[in-house]
Amino acid sequence: MIYSKLCGTGSYLPEKVLTNHELATMVDTNHEWIMSRTGISERHIAANDEYTCDLAEKAARIALDAAGVNANEIDLVIVATTTADQVFPSTACLLQERLGISGPPAFDVQAVCAGFMFALDVADKFIRTGSAKCALVVGAETFSRIIDWTDRRTCILFGDGGGAVVLKADNEPGVYSTHLHSDGRHKDLLCVPSGVSRNYQSVLDGNAFTTMEGGEVFKWAVKGMADLVEETLEANQMTKDDLDWLIPHQANVRIINAVGKRAGVDPDKVITTVGHHGNTSAASVPLALDESIRNGKIKTGQLVLMEGFGGGFTWGSALLRV
Ligand code: UT7
């Protein structure tokens, strides 16, 4: 049996930090409200001349370094992003060129905040089937570009960042299983209702922004991610006690706590990093993973369940031994 094994992680946050206090000078809000409803105190915002591929590249180089892998060993590049640099080529192709990799497949995956889980699932399947031996999987976003900075219901939540992992084929897990779901009936609850083919004028006018029914998204995110914990553990005949860490999508501390509670996971085993980077969409899970490995929380050999939830709705999980 071939499995994919995590052998390096990396992440990057843009230099500029936007605090709640600064946000309170931009919209009618305050630090206390944002902290009590979201647990977020600050987020990072890309510079005007900094793009998603820049964040992806920085995170990827750190992950390659941690894995001790040369770029020329990579035979698959997947970037999960909602905020691609260009309409085409894909951000993965741009990243591939920067890393000096030519030939192996490189493509983007778009599943918004669940994007990294979808990308990891695809990479895992490439490796399990023998189609790839060493994959670079990145989640990177400049979500600030699709935020209306006059809308206090959304602008307090999101930030920019990138996270990356290197997966290698191995005889032992590694990734035990991945689980993906989507339900397009909820397409209007969290979306940017314009793009290249539809409402293009709003893109040209600079008004292509994220809209969200916050309360509804909250409810579905908690249910989706709590159910995923059960589905993932059951598929592997494991229990919550086997888990060392749960990394839910870093959207909101209240969502993270509610997922842990509903799924019956010990709060001490739930990773929370959203407080200092906000919701970075596809980057949130690999950012939390990298930070927790680097600060010594997550140790080699431990069992980690990661999960994402985003617009679509899309949601997915992966259970792995790191
Ligand atoms: O990847 C998934 C991405 N999306 C999410 O994670 C979003 C999930 N939803 C949430 O996190 C929460 O719904 C929010 C944090 C967005 C909102 O929290 P809430 O507890 O659901 O608040 P609410 O929308 O019910 O609003 C309560 C009040 C309203 O005032 P009224 O109508 O009661 O007078 C809002 O207008 O809070 C007001 N409000 C604010 N006040 C100060 C909304 N946003 C703000 C704000 N500052 N930024």
Coordinates of C-alpha atoms and ligand atoms in Angstrom, one line a residue:
M1 CA 0.0 0.0 0.0
I2 CA 1.3 3.5 -0.8
Y3 CA 0.4 6.4 1.5
S4 CA 1.2 10.1 1.4
K5 CA 3.4 11.3 4.3
L6 CA 3.8 14.8 5.5
C7 CA 7.4 15.7 5.4
G8 CA 7.5 19.5 5.7
T9 CA 5.4 22.5 6.3
G10 CA 5.7 26.3 5.8
S11 CA 3.7 29.4 6.1
Y12 CA 3.9 33.1 5.5
L13 CA 1.9 36.1 6.6
P14 CA 2.3 39.6 5.0
E15 CA 4.2 42.2 7.0
K16 CA 1.3 44.6 7.4
V17 CA -0.8 43.9 10.5
L18 CA -4.3 45.4 10.7
T19 CA -5.5 45.5 14.3
N20 CA -9.1 45.8 15.5
H21 CA -8.3 49.2 16.8
E22 CA -7.3 50.4 13.3
L23 CA -10.5 48.7 11.9
A24 CA -12.5 50.7 14.4
T25 CA -11.3 53.9 12.6
M26 CA -12.5 52.5 9.3
V27 CA -16.0 51.1 10.1
D28 CA -18.4 51.4 13.0
T29 CA -17.0 48.7 15.2
N30 CA -14.7 48.2 18.2
H31 CA -12.1 45.8 19.6
E32 CA -14.4 44.4 22.3
W33 CA -17.2 43.5 19.8
I34 CA -14.8 41.8 17.4
M35 CA -13.1 39.9 20.2
S36 CA -16.3 38.7 21.8
R37 CA -17.9 37.6 18.5
T38 CA -14.9 36.2 16.7
G39 CA -11.8 36.0 19.0
I40 CA -9.8 37.8 16.2
S41 CA -7.5 40.6 17.4
E42 CA -5.5 41.2 14.2
R43 CA -5.0 40.0 10.6
H44 CA -2.3 40.5 8.0
I45 CA -2.9 42.4 4.8
A46 CA -0.9 42.0 1.6
A47 CA 0.9 45.1 0.3
N48 CA -0.5 46.6 -2.9
D49 CA 2.2 45.0 -5.0
E50 CA 2.1 41.6 -3.2
Y51 CA 0.0 38.9 -4.8
T52 CA -1.3 35.4 -3.9
C53 CA 1.6 33.8 -5.7
D54 CA 4.1 35.8 -3.6
L55 CA 2.6 34.4 -0.4
A56 CA 2.4 30.9 -1.9
E57 CA 6.1 31.1 -3.0
K58 CA 7.3 32.2 0.5
A59 CA 5.3 29.4 2.3
A60 CA 6.4 26.8 -0.3
R61 CA 10.1 27.6 0.0
I62 CA 9.9 27.2 3.8
A63 CA 8.0 23.9 3.4
L64 CA 10.5 22.6 0.9
D65 CA 13.3 23.6 3.2
A66 CA 11.7 21.9 6.2
A67 CA 11.2 18.7 4.1
G68 CA 14.8 18.8 2.8
V69 CA 13.4 18.5 -0.7
N70 CA 14.7 20.2 -3.8
A71 CA 12.2 21.8 -6.0
N72 CA 13.2 19.4 -8.8
E73 CA 12.0 16.5 -6.8
I74 CA 8.4 17.8 -6.8
D75 CA 6.2 16.1 -9.4
L76 CA 2.9 17.7 -8.5
V77 CA 2.0 21.3 -7.6
I78 CA -1.5 22.1 -6.4
V79 CA -2.5 25.6 -5.1
A80 CA -5.8 26.1 -3.4
T81 CA -6.9 29.7 -3.8
T82 CA -10.0 31.8 -4.4
T83 CA -7.9 34.9 -5.2
A84 CA -5.7 33.8 -8.1
D85 CA -3.2 36.3 -9.4
Q86 CA -4.5 36.1 -12.9
V87 CA -7.6 34.6 -14.7
F88 CA -5.0 32.2 -16.2
P89 CA -2.5 30.7 -16.1
S90 CA -3.2 29.1 -12.7
T91 CA -1.4 30.3 -9.6
A92 CA 0.1 26.8 -9.4
C93 CA 1.7 27.3 -12.9
L94 CA 3.1 30.7 -11.8
L95 CA 4.4 29.2 -8.6
Q96 CA 5.9 26.2 -10.5
E97 CA 7.8 28.6 -12.8
R98 CA 9.2 30.6 -9.8
L99 CA 10.4 27.4 -8.1
G100 CA 12.1 26.3 -11.3
I101 CA 10.0 23.2 -11.7
S102 CA 9.0 22.4 -15.3
G103 CA 7.0 19.4 -16.7
P104 CA 5.0 17.9 -13.8
P105 CA 1.3 18.9 -13.5
A106 CA 0.5 22.1 -11.7
F107 CA -3.1 23.4 -11.2
D108 CA -5.3 25.3 -8.9
V109 CA -8.2 24.1 -6.8
Q110 CA -11.1 26.4 -5.9
A111 CA -13.1 25.4 -2.9
V112 CA -12.8 28.7 -1.0
C113 CA -12.1 28.1 2.7
A114 CA -12.2 24.3 2.3
G115 CA -9.7 24.6 -0.6
F116 CA -6.7 23.2 1.1
M117 CA -8.6 20.1 2.2
F118 CA -9.7 19.6 -1.4
A119 CA -6.1 20.1 -2.7
L120 CA -4.7 17.7 -0.1
D121 CA -7.3 15.1 -1.1
V122 CA -6.3 15.4 -4.8
A123 CA -2.6 15.2 -3.9
D124 CA -3.2 12.2 -1.7
K125 CA -5.0 10.4 -4.5
F126 CA -2.2 11.2 -7.0
I127 CA 0.3 9.7 -4.5
R128 CA -1.8 6.6 -3.5
T129 CA -2.3 5.7 -7.2
G130 CA 1.4 6.1 -8.0
S131 CA 0.9 9.1 -10.2
A132 CA 3.1 11.3 -8.0
K133 CA 5.8 10.7 -5.5
C134 CA 6.4 14.1 -4.0
A135 CA 3.7 16.8 -4.0
L136 CA 3.7 20.4 -3.0
V137 CA 0.3 21.5 -1.8
V138 CA -0.3 25.2 -1.0
G139 CA -3.2 27.2 0.3
A140 CA -2.7 30.9 -0.3
E141 CA -5.0 33.9 -0.4
T142 CA -5.2 37.7 -0.8
F143 CA -8.7 37.7 0.5
S144 CA -8.4 41.3 1.4
R145 CA -8.9 42.1 -2.3
I146 CA -12.5 40.7 -2.3
I147 CA -13.5 42.4 0.9
D148 CA -15.6 45.5 1.1
W149 CA -13.7 47.5 3.7
T150 CA -16.8 49.6 4.5
D151 CA -18.8 46.5 5.4
R152 CA -18.3 45.8 9.1
R153 CA -20.2 42.4 8.9
T154 CA -17.4 40.9 6.8
C155 CA -14.2 43.1 6.9
I156 CA -13.5 42.2 10.5
L157 CA -13.1 38.5 9.7
F158 CA -10.7 38.1 6.9
G159 CA -6.9 38.3 6.3
D160 CA -4.2 37.3 3.8
G161 CA -1.6 34.5 4.1
G162 CA -0.2 31.3 2.7
G163 CA 0.6 27.8 4.0
A164 CA 2.2 24.9 2.3
V165 CA 3.0 21.2 2.9
V166 CA 5.2 18.7 1.1
L167 CA 3.8 15.2 0.8
K168 CA 5.9 12.2 -0.1
A169 CA 5.0 8.6 -1.0
D170 CA 5.6 6.2 1.9
N171 CA 4.8 2.7 3.0
E172 CA 3.1 3.9 6.2
P173 CA 0.4 6.5 6.8
G174 CA 0.8 9.5 6.6
V175 CA -2.7 10.4 5.5
Y176 CA -5.2 7.8 6.6
S177 CA -8.2 9.2 4.8
T178 CA -9.7 12.4 3.3
H179 CA -13.4 13.2 3.2
L180 CA -15.0 15.9 0.9
H181 CA -18.5 17.3 0.6
S182 CA -20.2 20.1 -1.3
D183 CA -23.7 21.5 -1.4
G184 CA -24.4 24.2 -3.9
R185 CA -27.9 24.8 -2.6
H186 CA -26.2 27.2 -0.2
K187 CA -24.3 29.1 -2.9
D188 CA -25.9 32.5 -2.0
L189 CA -25.1 32.4 1.8
L190 CA -21.4 33.1 1.3
C191 CA -20.2 34.3 -2.1
V192 CA -18.7 37.0 -4.4
P193 CA -21.6 37.2 -6.8
S194 CA -19.5 38.4 -9.8
G195 CA -16.7 37.2 -11.9
V196 CA -15.3 37.1 -15.4
S197 CA -18.4 35.6 -17.1
R198 CA -21.1 37.2 -14.8
N199 CA -21.5 40.7 -13.5
Y200 CA -18.0 41.5 -15.0
Q201 CA -18.8 45.2 -14.7
S202 CA -18.6 45.1 -10.9
V203 CA -15.1 43.6 -11.2
L204 CA -14.1 46.5 -13.5
D205 CA -15.7 48.9 -11.1
G206 CA -13.8 47.4 -8.1
N207 CA -17.0 46.2 -6.4
A208 CA -16.6 42.4 -6.6
F209 CA -16.9 41.8 -2.8
T210 CA -17.7 39.0 -0.4
T211 CA -21.3 38.9 0.8
M212 CA -22.3 36.7 3.7
E213 CA -25.3 35.6 5.9
G214 CA -23.1 35.4 9.0
G215 CA -25.5 33.6 11.3
E216 CA -26.4 30.9 8.7
V217 CA -22.8 30.3 7.7
F218 CA -22.0 30.0 11.4
K219 CA -24.6 27.3 12.0
W220 CA -23.7 25.2 8.9
A221 CA -20.0 25.5 9.6
V222 CA -20.4 24.1 13.1
K223 CA -22.6 21.3 11.9
G224 CA -20.5 20.5 8.8
M225 CA -17.2 20.4 10.7
A226 CA -18.6 18.5 13.8
D227 CA -20.1 15.9 11.5
L228 CA -16.8 15.5 9.7
V229 CA -15.0 14.6 12.9
E230 CA -17.3 11.7 13.4
E231 CA -17.3 10.6 9.8
T232 CA -13.5 10.7 9.6
L233 CA -12.8 8.9 12.8
E234 CA -15.5 6.3 12.1
A235 CA -14.0 5.6 8.6
N236 CA -10.7 4.7 10.4
Q237 CA -12.3 2.9 13.3
M238 CA -10.8 5.4 15.7
T239 CA -12.3 7.5 18.5
K240 CA -11.8 11.0 19.8
D241 CA -9.4 9.6 22.4
D242 CA -7.0 8.5 19.6
L243 CA -6.8 12.1 18.4
D244 CA -3.9 14.2 19.5
W245 CA -5.1 17.4 17.7
L246 CA -8.1 18.8 15.9
I247 CA -7.4 21.7 13.5
P248 CA -10.7 23.1 12.4
H249 CA -10.9 25.8 9.7
Q250 CA -9.7 29.0 11.4
A251 CA -12.8 31.2 10.8
N252 CA -13.9 32.3 14.2
V253 CA -13.0 31.2 17.8
R254 CA -16.7 30.7 18.6
I255 CA -17.1 28.4 15.6
I256 CA -13.9 26.5 16.5
N257 CA -15.1 26.1 20.1
A258 CA -18.6 25.0 19.1
V259 CA -17.1 22.4 16.7
G260 CA -14.9 21.0 19.4
K261 CA -17.8 20.9 21.9
R262 CA -20.3 19.4 19.5
A263 CA -17.8 16.8 18.3
G264 CA -16.9 16.0 21.9
V265 CA -13.2 16.7 21.5
D266 CA -11.2 17.8 24.6
P267 CA -10.8 21.7 24.2
D268 CA -7.1 21.2 25.0
K269 CA -6.7 19.2 21.8
V270 CA -8.3 21.9 19.5
I271 CA -5.8 24.2 17.7
T272 CA -6.8 27.9 17.5
T273 CA -4.6 30.4 15.6
V274 CA -7.3 32.6 14.1
G275 CA -6.9 35.3 16.7
H276 CA -3.7 36.7 15.1
H277 CA -4.3 36.0 11.4
G278 CA -8.1 36.1 11.0
N279 CA -9.8 33.9 8.4
T280 CA -7.3 33.4 5.6
S281 CA -9.6 31.1 3.7
A282 CA -7.6 28.3 1.9
A283 CA -4.5 29.3 3.9
S284 CA -6.0 28.9 7.3
V285 CA -5.5 25.2 7.9
P286 CA -1.9 24.9 6.6
L287 CA -1.1 28.1 8.5
A288 CA -2.4 26.6 11.8
L289 CA -0.6 23.3 11.1
D290 CA 2.7 24.9 10.4
E291 CA 2.5 27.2 13.4
S292 CA 1.6 24.4 15.7
I293 CA 4.4 22.2 14.4
R294 CA 6.9 25.0 14.7
N295 CA 5.9 26.0 18.2
G296 CA 6.2 22.4 19.3
K297 CA 2.5 21.7 20.0
I298 CA 2.2 19.1 17.3
K299 CA 4.9 16.5 17.5
T300 CA 6.1 13.9 15.1
G301 CA 4.0 10.7 15.3
Q302 CA 0.9 12.4 16.6
L303 CA -2.6 12.0 15.0
V304 CA -4.1 15.1 13.6
L305 CA -7.5 15.7 12.1
M306 CA -7.7 18.8 9.9
E307 CA -10.9 20.2 8.4
G308 CA -12.1 23.1 6.3
F309 CA -15.5 24.7 5.6
G310 CA -16.2 27.4 3.0
G311 CA -18.5 29.0 0.4
G312 CA -20.4 26.6 -1.9
F313 CA -20.8 25.2 0.7
T314 CA -17.7 23.0 0.6
W315 CA -16.3 21.1 3.5
G316 CA -13.6 18.4 3.9
S317 CA -11.2 16.7 6.3
A318 CA -8.0 14.7 6.5
L319 CA -6.8 12.4 9.2
L320 CA -3.0 12.0 9.3
R321 CA -0.1 11.0 11.4
V322 CA 2.5 13.7 11.2
Ligands
UT7_1 O1 -15.2 30.4 6.2 C1 -16.4 30.8 6.7 C2 -16.5 32.3 6.7 N1 -17.5 32.9 7.4 C3 -17.6 32.9 8.7 O2 -16.9 32.2 9.5 C4 -18.7 33.7 9.3 C5 -19.5 33.0 10.3 N2 -20.3 33.9 11.1 C6 -19.8 34.7 12.1 O3 -18.7 34.5 12.4 C7 -20.8 35.6 12.8 O4 -22.1 35.4 12.4 C8 -20.3 37.1 12.7 C9 -19.1 37.3 13.5 C10 -20.1 37.5 11.3 C11 -21.4 38.0 13.3 O5 -21.6 37.6 14.7 P1 -23.1 37.4 15.2 O6 -23.0 37.1 16.6 O7 -23.8 36.4 14.3 O8 -23.7 38.8 15.0 P2 -25.0 39.3 14.2 O9 -24.7 39.2 12.7 O10 -26.2 38.6 14.7 O11 -25.1 40.8 14.6 C12 -25.4 41.3 15.9 C13 -25.4 42.8 15.9 C14 -26.2 43.4 14.8 O12 -26.8 44.6 15.3 P3 -28.3 44.6 15.6 O13 -29.0 44.3 14.3 O14 -28.5 43.6 16.7 O15 -28.5 46.0 16.1 C15 -25.1 43.8 13.8 O16 -25.5 44.9 13.0 O17 -24.0 43.2 15.8 C16 -24.0 44.2 14.7 N3 -22.7 44.1 14.1 C17 -21.6 44.7 14.5 N4 -21.4 45.5 15.5 C18 -20.1 46.0 15.7 C19 -22.3 43.3 13.0 N5 -21.0 43.4 12.7 C20 -20.5 44.3 13.6 C21 -19.2 44.8 13.9 N6 -19.1 45.6 14.9 N7 -18.2 44.5 13.1

